[in-house]
Amino acid sequence: MNRRYGSSSTSVDAARTVANHYSARRNQTFEEREVSPIVHLRKLNNWIKSVLIQLYAHRGDVVLDLGCGKGGDLYKWDKAGITYYVGIDIAQGSIQDCHARYTNARFRFPARLICGDIAEMRLDQALADELPFDICSCQFALHYSWTTEARARRAIANISATLRPGGTCIGTIPDANVIIRKLRETRGLCFGNSVYSVRFDEEFSEKKFKSSSPFGIQYMFHLEGVVDCPESLVPFDVFESLVKEYDMELVFVKNFHEFVHHYMKLPKYKEMRTIGVLGGQSTISEDEWEVAYLYLSFVVRKRGQC
């Protein structure tokens, strides 16, 4: 990567790169997914999202899905018994695929799908007739807003502005602490394994990151068959500070490894073993498990009571 995406113009370039990347990705068939080298990682990610939804969604909820992608979580929301769904994604191709998925299935809830950048839009205006939402979900997407402070603030402000008092936001993002630690443990500026790689630009050759500049810290991320575009670190202390500033509070944060070890102990979530993630005939590979360590889950709640 030859440049940082710190200014407003280059942030637009970064957003366009991300949008083009995900628009170009086509939906894989079941057979293709099953032979993917990261099939168990994808199942693990889906299990984590399913647990988050089971923990915090309630029957009858109105849902806002930020970075909804191709609609892979629609089935999870249908199982939760929600009554209305709004999905927003920056990639036009993903929205088209999400629409096709919604149209071809028999979901029990009405839905509205929007192509837009959650780090640029004013969602309190765009969704004025649908406010407030009971629950917001932002899965593997919020870090794309961290190219500038203004974009990060807009994304967090949008979450707060669309939630009802007492409403929750569930999400997953890269774990900045883990990524920085892995970078410092490697000799160069790139680390990874057979299924992923992270590459920082030469400007980070000293592997030092100023707390005064927590936005626009870019790296190139490749995940076999899924991701190949620039991403941004999200220092979690900065994230938590913004959450508080926008009238929300952190409920919990767990690295994926911690999340798995905690919730798989609970009987109601042990179906993980039956889908070949941990244990059983087909177990997640060490390389996939290393990728899982790069991510964390979080839950924040809008202050007040409904």
PDB file of N, CA, C and O in Angstrom, residues 226-260:
ATOM      1  N   VAL A 226     -12.118 -13.990   0.489  1.00  0.00           N
ATOM      2  CA  VAL A 226     -13.144 -13.153   1.116  1.00  0.00           C
ATOM      3  C   VAL A 226     -12.778 -11.674   1.099  1.00  0.00           C
ATOM      4  O   VAL A 226     -13.567 -10.825   0.680  1.00  0.00           O
ATOM      5  N   VAL A 227     -11.591 -11.338   1.593  1.00  0.00           N
ATOM      6  CA  VAL A 227     -11.215  -9.931   1.761  1.00  0.00           C
ATOM      7  C   VAL A 227      -9.857  -9.681   1.113  1.00  0.00           C
ATOM      8  O   VAL A 227      -8.939 -10.488   1.252  1.00  0.00           O
ATOM      9  N   ASP A 228      -9.743  -8.547   0.429  1.00  0.00           N
ATOM     10  CA  ASP A 228      -8.456  -8.112  -0.126  1.00  0.00           C
ATOM     11  C   ASP A 228      -8.535  -6.603  -0.357  1.00  0.00           C
ATOM     12  O   ASP A 228      -8.676  -6.131  -1.475  1.00  0.00           O
ATOM     13  N   CYS A 229      -8.478  -5.845   0.755  1.00  0.00           N
ATOM     14  CA  CYS A 229      -8.632  -4.393   0.656  1.00  0.00           C
ATOM     15  C   CYS A 229      -8.072  -3.726   1.913  1.00  0.00           C
ATOM     16  O   CYS A 229      -7.789  -4.401   2.910  1.00  0.00           O
ATOM     17  N   PRO A 230      -7.901  -2.393   1.884  1.00  0.00           N
ATOM     18  CA  PRO A 230      -7.362  -1.700   3.053  1.00  0.00           C
ATOM     19  C   PRO A 230      -8.357  -1.667   4.203  1.00  0.00           C
ATOM     20  O   PRO A 230      -9.569  -1.537   3.998  1.00  0.00           O
ATOM     21  N   GLU A 231      -7.840  -1.819   5.420  1.00  0.00           N
ATOM     22  CA  GLU A 231      -8.647  -1.711   6.631  1.00  0.00           C
ATOM     23  C   GLU A 231      -7.955  -0.756   7.603  1.00  0.00           C
ATOM     24  O   GLU A 231      -6.794  -0.397   7.409  1.00  0.00           O
ATOM     25  N   SER A 232      -8.672  -0.373   8.648  1.00  0.00           N
ATOM     26  CA  SER A 232      -8.129   0.565   9.629  1.00  0.00           C
ATOM     27  C   SER A 232      -8.161  -0.031  11.019  1.00  0.00           C
ATOM     28  O   SER A 232      -9.113  -0.728  11.396  1.00  0.00           O
ATOM     29  N   LEU A 233      -7.105   0.270  11.785  1.00  0.00           N
ATOM     30  CA  LEU A 233      -7.114  -0.101  13.187  1.00  0.00           C
ATOM     31  C   LEU A 233      -8.161   0.718  13.932  1.00  0.00           C
ATOM     32  O   LEU A 233      -8.350   1.907  13.657  1.00  0.00           O
ATOM     33  N   VAL A 234      -8.807   0.084  14.895  1.00  0.00           N
ATOM     34  CA  VAL A 234      -9.749   0.775  15.779  1.00  0.00           C
ATOM     35  C   VAL A 234      -9.243   0.616  17.206  1.00  0.00           C
ATOM     36  O   VAL A 234      -9.562  -0.378  17.871  1.00  0.00           O
ATOM     37  N   PRO A 235      -8.425   1.548  17.694  1.00  0.00           N
ATOM     38  CA  PRO A 235      -7.970   1.460  19.093  1.00  0.00           C
ATOM     39  C   PRO A 235      -9.187   1.436  20.011  1.00  0.00           C
ATOM     40  O   PRO A 235     -10.014   2.361  19.977  1.00  0.00           O
ATOM     41  N   PHE A 236      -9.309   0.394  20.814  1.00  0.00           N
ATOM     42  CA  PHE A 236     -10.574   0.209  21.508  1.00  0.00           C
ATOM     43  C   PHE A 236     -10.825   1.269  22.569  1.00  0.00           C
ATOM     44  O   PHE A 236     -11.981   1.595  22.851  1.00  0.00           O
ATOM     45  N   ASP A 237      -9.773   1.823  23.156  1.00  0.00           N
ATOM     46  CA  ASP A 237      -9.995   2.885  24.135  1.00  0.00           C
ATOM     47  C   ASP A 237     -10.608   4.110  23.466  1.00  0.00           C
ATOM     48  O   ASP A 237     -11.444   4.810  24.069  1.00  0.00           O
ATOM     49  N   VAL A 238     -10.223   4.378  22.227  1.00  0.00           N
ATOM     50  CA  VAL A 238     -10.802   5.493  21.482  1.00  0.00           C
ATOM     51  C   VAL A 238     -12.259   5.183  21.129  1.00  0.00           C
ATOM     52  O   VAL A 238     -13.138   6.042  21.250  1.00  0.00           O
ATOM     53  N   PHE A 239     -12.506   3.961  20.692  1.00  0.00           N
ATOM     54  CA  PHE A 239     -13.874   3.527  20.403  1.00  0.00           C
ATOM     55  C   PHE A 239     -14.768   3.714  21.624  1.00  0.00           C
ATOM     56  O   PHE A 239     -15.859   4.293  21.541  1.00  0.00           O
ATOM     57  N   GLU A 240     -14.309   3.235  22.776  1.00  0.00           N
ATOM     58  CA  GLU A 240     -15.115   3.340  23.993  1.00  0.00           C
ATOM     59  C   GLU A 240     -15.347   4.797  24.383  1.00  0.00           C
ATOM     60  O   GLU A 240     -16.435   5.168  24.835  1.00  0.00           O
ATOM     61  N   SER A 241     -14.334   5.640  24.183  1.00  0.00           N
ATOM     62  CA  SER A 241     -14.471   7.055  24.495  1.00  0.00           C
ATOM     63  C   SER A 241     -15.540   7.710  23.623  1.00  0.00           C
ATOM     64  O   SER A 241     -16.367   8.495  24.117  1.00  0.00           O
ATOM     65  N   LEU A 242     -15.547   7.387  22.321  1.00  0.00           N
ATOM     66  CA  LEU A 242     -16.559   7.940  21.427  1.00  0.00           C
ATOM     67  C   LEU A 242     -17.949   7.426  21.773  1.00  0.00           C
ATOM     68  O   LEU A 242     -18.934   8.170  21.706  1.00  0.00           O
ATOM     69  N   VAL A 243     -18.030   6.161  22.113  1.00  0.00           N
ATOM     70  CA  VAL A 243     -19.310   5.577  22.518  1.00  0.00           C
ATOM     71  C   VAL A 243     -19.908   6.368  23.682  1.00  0.00           C
ATOM     72  O   VAL A 243     -21.102   6.722  23.677  1.00  0.00           O
ATOM     73  N   LYS A 244     -19.080   6.664  24.684  1.00  0.00           N
ATOM     74  CA  LYS A 244     -19.558   7.425  25.835  1.00  0.00           C
ATOM     75  C   LYS A 244     -19.954   8.837  25.437  1.00  0.00           C
ATOM     76  O   LYS A 244     -20.944   9.383  25.937  1.00  0.00           O
ATOM     77  N   GLU A 245     -19.162   9.429  24.552  1.00  0.00           N
ATOM     78  CA  GLU A 245     -19.440  10.796  24.108  1.00  0.00           C
ATOM     79  C   GLU A 245     -20.785  10.894  23.408  1.00  0.00           C
ATOM     80  O   GLU A 245     -21.463  11.928  23.488  1.00  0.00           O
ATOM     81  N   TYR A 246     -21.179   9.826  22.723  1.00  0.00           N
ATOM     82  CA  TYR A 246     -22.441   9.823  21.999  1.00  0.00           C
ATOM     83  C   TYR A 246     -23.537   9.086  22.766  1.00  0.00           C
ATOM     84  O   TYR A 246     -24.386   8.416  22.181  1.00  0.00           O
ATOM     85  N   ASP A 247     -23.522   9.238  24.065  1.00  0.00           N
ATOM     86  CA  ASP A 247     -24.624   8.822  24.933  1.00  0.00           C
ATOM     87  C   ASP A 247     -24.872   7.317  24.938  1.00  0.00           C
ATOM     88  O   ASP A 247     -26.005   6.862  25.037  1.00  0.00           O
ATOM     89  N   MET A 248     -23.787   6.547  24.841  1.00  0.00           N
ATOM     90  CA  MET A 248     -23.897   5.099  24.941  1.00  0.00           C
ATOM     91  C   MET A 248     -22.877   4.585  25.939  1.00  0.00           C
ATOM     92  O   MET A 248     -21.973   5.307  26.356  1.00  0.00           O
ATOM     93  N   GLU A 249     -23.013   3.325  26.338  1.00  0.00           N
ATOM     94  CA  GLU A 249     -22.079   2.737  27.286  1.00  0.00           C
ATOM     95  C   GLU A 249     -21.715   1.326  26.847  1.00  0.00           C
ATOM     96  O   GLU A 249     -22.524   0.617  26.238  1.00  0.00           O
ATOM     97  N   LEU A 250     -20.486   0.940  27.138  1.00  0.00           N
ATOM     98  CA  LEU A 250     -20.006  -0.384  26.775  1.00  0.00           C
ATOM     99  C   LEU A 250     -20.585  -1.432  27.717  1.00  0.00           C
ATOM    100  O   LEU A 250     -20.519  -1.290  28.937  1.00  0.00           O
ATOM    101  N   VAL A 251     -21.171  -2.470  27.143  1.00  0.00           N
ATOM    102  CA  VAL A 251     -21.708  -3.584  27.928  1.00  0.00           C
ATOM    103  C   VAL A 251     -20.646  -4.659  28.092  1.00  0.00           C
ATOM    104  O   VAL A 251     -20.383  -5.129  29.195  1.00  0.00           O
ATOM    105  N   PHE A 252     -20.030  -5.063  26.981  1.00  0.00           N
ATOM    106  CA  PHE A 252     -18.883  -5.965  27.080  1.00  0.00           C
ATOM    107  C   PHE A 252     -18.060  -5.939  25.811  1.00  0.00           C
ATOM    108  O   PHE A 252     -18.514  -5.510  24.754  1.00  0.00           O
ATOM    109  N   VAL A 253     -16.824  -6.391  25.949  1.00  0.00           N
ATOM    110  CA  VAL A 253     -15.945  -6.593  24.805  1.00  0.00           C
ATOM    111  C   VAL A 253     -15.184  -7.893  25.037  1.00  0.00           C
ATOM    112  O   VAL A 253     -14.687  -8.145  26.145  1.00  0.00           O
ATOM    113  N   LYS A 254     -15.147  -8.762  24.007  1.00  0.00           N
ATOM    114  CA  LYS A 254     -14.448 -10.038  24.126  1.00  0.00           C
ATOM    115  C   LYS A 254     -13.744 -10.363  22.811  1.00  0.00           C
ATOM    116  O   LYS A 254     -14.365 -10.311  21.748  1.00  0.00           O
ATOM    117  N   ASN A 255     -12.467 -10.676  22.891  1.00  0.00           N
ATOM    118  CA  ASN A 255     -11.784 -11.233  21.738  1.00  0.00           C
ATOM    119  C   ASN A 255     -12.497 -12.523  21.343  1.00  0.00           C
ATOM    120  O   ASN A 255     -13.081 -13.211  22.180  1.00  0.00           O
ATOM    121  N   PHE A 256     -12.458 -12.872  20.045  1.00  0.00           N
ATOM    122  CA  PHE A 256     -13.172 -14.062  19.583  1.00  0.00           C
ATOM    123  C   PHE A 256     -12.765 -15.322  20.340  1.00  0.00           C
ATOM    124  O   PHE A 256     -13.602 -16.181  20.631  1.00  0.00           O
ATOM    125  N   HIS A 257     -11.479 -15.469  20.664  1.00  0.00           N
ATOM    126  CA  HIS A 257     -11.055 -16.657  21.410  1.00  0.00           C
ATOM    127  C   HIS A 257     -11.725 -16.690  22.778  1.00  0.00           C
ATOM    128  O   HIS A 257     -12.228 -17.738  23.211  1.00  0.00           O
ATOM    129  N   GLU A 258     -11.743 -15.560  23.457  1.00  0.00           N
ATOM    130  CA  GLU A 258     -12.397 -15.470  24.763  1.00  0.00           C
ATOM    131  C   GLU A 258     -13.891 -15.729  24.628  1.00  0.00           C
ATOM    132  O   GLU A 258     -14.489 -16.426  25.457  1.00  0.00           O
ATOM    133  N   PHE A 259     -14.505 -15.169  23.589  1.00  0.00           N
ATOM    134  CA  PHE A 259     -15.933 -15.345  23.353  1.00  0.00           C
ATOM    135  C   PHE A 259     -16.278 -16.824  23.199  1.00  0.00           C
ATOM    136  O   PHE A 259     -17.207 -17.330  23.824  1.00  0.00           O
ATOM    137  N   VAL A 260     -15.508 -17.512  22.365  1.00  0.00           N
ATOM    138  CA  VAL A 260     -15.765 -18.929  22.126  1.00  0.00           C
ATOM    139  C   VAL A 260     -15.610 -19.739  23.404  1.00  0.00           C
ATOM    140  O   VAL A 260     -16.486 -20.544  23.767  1.00  0.00           O
TER     141      VAL A 260
END
